[in-house]
Amino acid sequence: MALLWRSHARKRLVHWPESVDERLEILVRQVIAEGGDTSAAQVLGALVALCPTDPEKVTQLVKEYRQLHEEEFRTQIDPVGLPELRRRGPRRKPRD
């Protein structure tokens, strides 16, 4: 029996706020800081695979997401002291 995280992969383009993308990177860095070896794809896969499947719970999560204020969201996790990620591919350009 194959492990889920090693099964056939599919790419998906995700369009979301920059602060959410920053949170994903912080989550990856947290796992690495705990001695884990992971990627953004694995963190996202874990969150989706283990998310509640009850439609009411998922609907409630979406409603809560839509009510979050960006500045408050950004300050919920302090990334100080977390390891930096090794970047593959072209570097991102800073926003003006």
XYZ file of N, CA and C in Angstrom:
288
model
N 0.843 -1.178 0.000
C 0.000 0.000 0.000
C 0.891 1.245 0.000
N 0.655 2.147 -0.934
C 1.479 3.346 -1.085
C 1.091 4.404 -0.054
N 2.072 5.145 0.388
C 1.813 6.262 1.288
C 1.190 7.412 0.493
N 0.217 8.071 1.083
C -0.497 9.145 0.403
C 0.453 10.223 -0.114
N 1.378 10.666 0.702
C 2.245 11.773 0.300
C 3.199 11.410 -0.826
N 3.319 10.123 -1.123
C 4.178 9.678 -2.220
C 3.397 9.249 -3.457
N 2.096 9.386 -3.425
C 1.287 8.952 -4.562
C 1.377 9.974 -5.701
N 0.710 9.666 -6.810
C 0.761 10.502 -8.008
C 0.457 11.960 -7.658
N 1.284 12.874 -8.117
C 1.144 14.298 -7.784
C 0.406 15.059 -8.879
N -0.187 16.146 -8.469
C -0.879 17.046 -9.387
C -0.518 18.474 -9.010
N -0.273 19.310 -10.011
C 0.041 20.714 -9.754
C -1.249 21.524 -9.750
N -1.272 22.545 -8.882
C -2.437 23.428 -8.812
C -1.931 24.841 -8.568
N -2.382 25.747 -9.386
C -2.045 27.149 -9.212
C -2.947 27.726 -8.132
N -2.337 28.336 -7.131
C -3.108 28.913 -6.033
C -2.906 30.421 -6.034
N -3.996 31.146 -6.000
C -3.960 32.606 -5.951
C -4.495 33.006 -4.582
N -3.600 33.562 -3.735
C -4.016 33.932 -2.390
C -3.205 35.111 -1.910
N -3.604 35.712 -0.794
C -2.892 36.889 -0.297
C -1.428 36.580 0.038
N -0.600 37.580 -0.163
C 0.822 37.444 0.125
C 1.063 37.058 1.585
N 0.275 37.593 2.495
C 0.458 37.275 3.912
C 0.157 35.800 4.202
N -0.750 35.199 3.451
C -1.029 33.767 3.611
C 0.161 32.952 3.101
N 0.740 33.394 2.000
C 1.932 32.719 1.481
C 3.092 32.823 2.470
N 3.236 33.985 3.107
C 4.268 34.152 4.129
C 4.029 33.205 5.294
N 2.755 33.021 5.680
C 2.423 32.098 6.772
C 2.811 30.677 6.402
N 2.570 30.282 5.149
C 2.963 28.945 4.707
C 4.470 28.763 4.865
N 5.232 29.761 4.462
C 6.684 29.675 4.598
C 7.088 29.568 6.068
N 6.428 30.299 6.940
C 6.723 30.215 8.371
C 6.402 28.824 8.898
N 5.299 28.236 8.462
C 4.951 26.879 8.896
C 6.015 25.871 8.470
N 6.505 26.014 7.238
C 7.579 25.138 6.762
C 8.814 25.320 7.636
N 9.162 26.563 7.930
C 10.329 26.851 8.763
C 10.159 26.287 10.167
N 8.935 26.306 10.708
C 8.681 25.744 12.035
C 8.929 24.238 12.047
N 8.470 23.554 11.021
C 8.691 22.105 10.944
C 10.181 21.809 10.862
N 10.886 22.569 10.056
C 12.333 22.376 9.922
C 13.029 22.644 11.254
N 12.591 23.672 11.975
C 13.171 23.994 13.277
C 12.974 22.862 14.282
N 11.898 22.095 14.104
C 11.629 20.952 14.986
C 12.373 19.692 14.546
N 13.223 19.836 13.541
C 14.007 18.693 13.079
C 13.376 17.948 11.922
N 12.283 18.443 11.404
C 11.618 17.786 10.288
C 12.215 18.193 8.960
N 11.903 17.429 7.959
C 12.326 17.722 6.592
C 11.045 17.799 5.777
N 10.695 18.989 5.292
C 9.417 19.148 4.608
C 9.511 20.206 3.528
N 8.424 20.393 2.847
C 8.306 21.409 1.806
C 6.944 22.071 1.956
N 6.752 23.169 1.243
C 5.455 23.837 1.254
C 4.370 22.892 0.746
N 4.683 22.112 -0.282
C 3.701 21.173 -0.823
C 3.286 20.142 0.227
N 4.226 19.670 1.031
C 3.888 18.686 2.060
C 3.058 19.302 3.177
N 3.369 20.544 3.562
C 2.572 21.211 4.593
C 1.151 21.425 4.085
N 1.013 21.909 2.859
C -0.322 22.095 2.291
C -1.061 20.768 2.168
N -0.362 19.740 1.709
C -0.977 18.422 1.584
C -1.473 17.906 2.925
N -0.664 18.098 3.969
C -1.068 17.659 5.307
C -2.297 18.410 5.792
N -2.315 19.713 5.571
C -3.469 20.511 6.017
C -4.744 20.108 5.288
N -4.657 19.882 3.980
C -5.846 19.495 3.210
C -6.258 18.063 3.548
N -5.304 17.160 3.629
C -5.625 15.758 3.899
C -6.239 15.564 5.282
N -5.831 16.383 6.246
C -6.306 16.211 7.616
C -7.367 17.228 8.023
N -7.791 18.042 7.081
C -8.838 19.025 7.330
C -10.154 18.293 7.609
N -11.006 18.871 8.458
C -12.310 18.227 8.675
C -13.054 18.054 7.347
N -13.784 16.961 7.219
C -14.540 16.719 5.992
C -16.012 17.084 6.137
N -16.410 17.506 7.319
C -17.779 17.944 7.553
C -17.989 19.282 6.835
N -18.919 19.339 5.872
C -19.121 20.579 5.118
C -19.407 21.792 6.004
N -20.112 21.601 7.089
C -20.412 22.717 7.988
C -19.134 23.264 8.625
N -18.217 22.378 9.012
C -16.958 22.811 9.625
C -16.090 23.540 8.606
N -16.044 23.020 7.391
C -15.247 23.669 6.343
C -15.849 25.033 6.009
N -17.161 25.096 5.927
C -17.834 26.370 5.671
C -17.512 27.368 6.771
N -17.509 26.919 8.007
C -17.186 27.804 9.130
C -15.743 28.305 9.029
N -14.818 27.426 8.642
C -13.426 27.847 8.471
C -13.300 28.917 7.388
N -14.005 28.743 6.286
C -13.962 29.734 5.204
C -14.532 31.067 5.690
N -15.632 31.022 6.445
C -16.211 32.251 6.987
C -15.218 32.948 7.917
N -14.547 32.184 8.775
C -13.561 32.765 9.690
C -12.386 33.351 8.916
N -11.930 32.664 7.875
C -10.845 33.163 7.031
C -11.214 34.518 6.434
N -12.433 34.637 5.953
C -12.884 35.870 5.304
C -13.041 37.029 6.292
N -13.019 36.743 7.569
C -13.173 37.793 8.590
C -11.824 38.242 9.166
N -10.737 37.563 8.802
C -9.425 37.906 9.354
C -8.942 39.251 8.845
N -8.336 40.018 9.743
C -7.712 41.291 9.381
C -6.232 41.035 9.136
N -5.703 41.566 8.026
C -4.342 41.247 7.610
C -3.285 41.594 8.650
N -3.318 42.778 9.201
C -2.268 43.169 10.149
C -2.279 42.270 11.390
N -3.447 41.961 11.886
C -3.556 41.062 13.040
C -3.051 39.667 12.672
N -3.409 39.210 11.478
C -2.971 37.892 11.002
C -1.450 37.812 10.940
N -0.826 38.867 10.395
C 0.640 38.880 10.244
C 1.365 38.814 11.583
N 0.760 39.315 12.643
C 1.438 39.361 13.938
C 1.183 38.131 14.808
N 0.434 37.172 14.324
C 0.107 35.991 15.130
C 1.306 35.068 15.357
N 2.240 35.049 14.424
C 3.409 34.176 14.538
C 4.661 35.009 14.335
N 5.616 34.863 15.239
C 6.886 35.579 15.126
C 7.923 34.634 14.523
N 8.408 34.928 13.308
C 9.356 34.031 12.646
C 10.807 34.177 13.114
N 11.059 35.066 14.080
C 12.425 35.281 14.551
C 12.981 33.980 15.122
N 14.181 33.647 14.709
C 14.844 32.452 15.205
C 14.569 31.193 14.397
N 13.682 31.279 13.440
C 13.403 30.111 12.601
C 14.452 30.018 11.498
N 14.787 28.812 11.069
C 15.793 28.670 10.007
C 15.294 29.255 8.690
N 16.224 29.769 7.928
C 15.891 30.278 6.599
C 15.719 29.090 5.656
N 14.916 29.277 4.622
C 14.690 28.225 3.643
C 15.680 28.343 2.506
N 16.092 27.198 1.993
C 16.918 27.197 0.784
C 15.986 27.399 -0.388
N 16.311 28.332 -1.219
C 15.469 28.652 -2.372
C 15.931 27.874 -3.593
N 14.983 27.328 -4.309
C 15.261 26.678 -5.586
C 14.703 27.562 -6.673
N 15.341 27.586 -7.803
C 14.831 28.341 -8.932
C 15.113 29.824 -8.820
N 14.457 30.602 -9.664
C 14.702 32.048 -9.680
C 14.246 32.719 -8.390
N 14.961 33.763 -8.015
C 14.604 34.507 -6.792
C 13.398 35.400 -7.044
N 12.594 35.569 -6.006
C 11.451 36.449 -6.094
C 11.909 37.889 -6.089
N 11.233 38.713 -6.838
C 11.528 40.140 -6.839
C 10.785 40.806 -5.697
N 11.465 41.705 -4.969
C 10.753 42.401 -3.885
C 9.655 43.301 -4.447
N 8.564 43.416 -3.687
C 7.466 44.278 -4.118
C 7.813 45.721 -3.834
N 7.369 46.610 -4.707
C 7.599 48.050 -4.507
C 6.567 48.642 -3.609
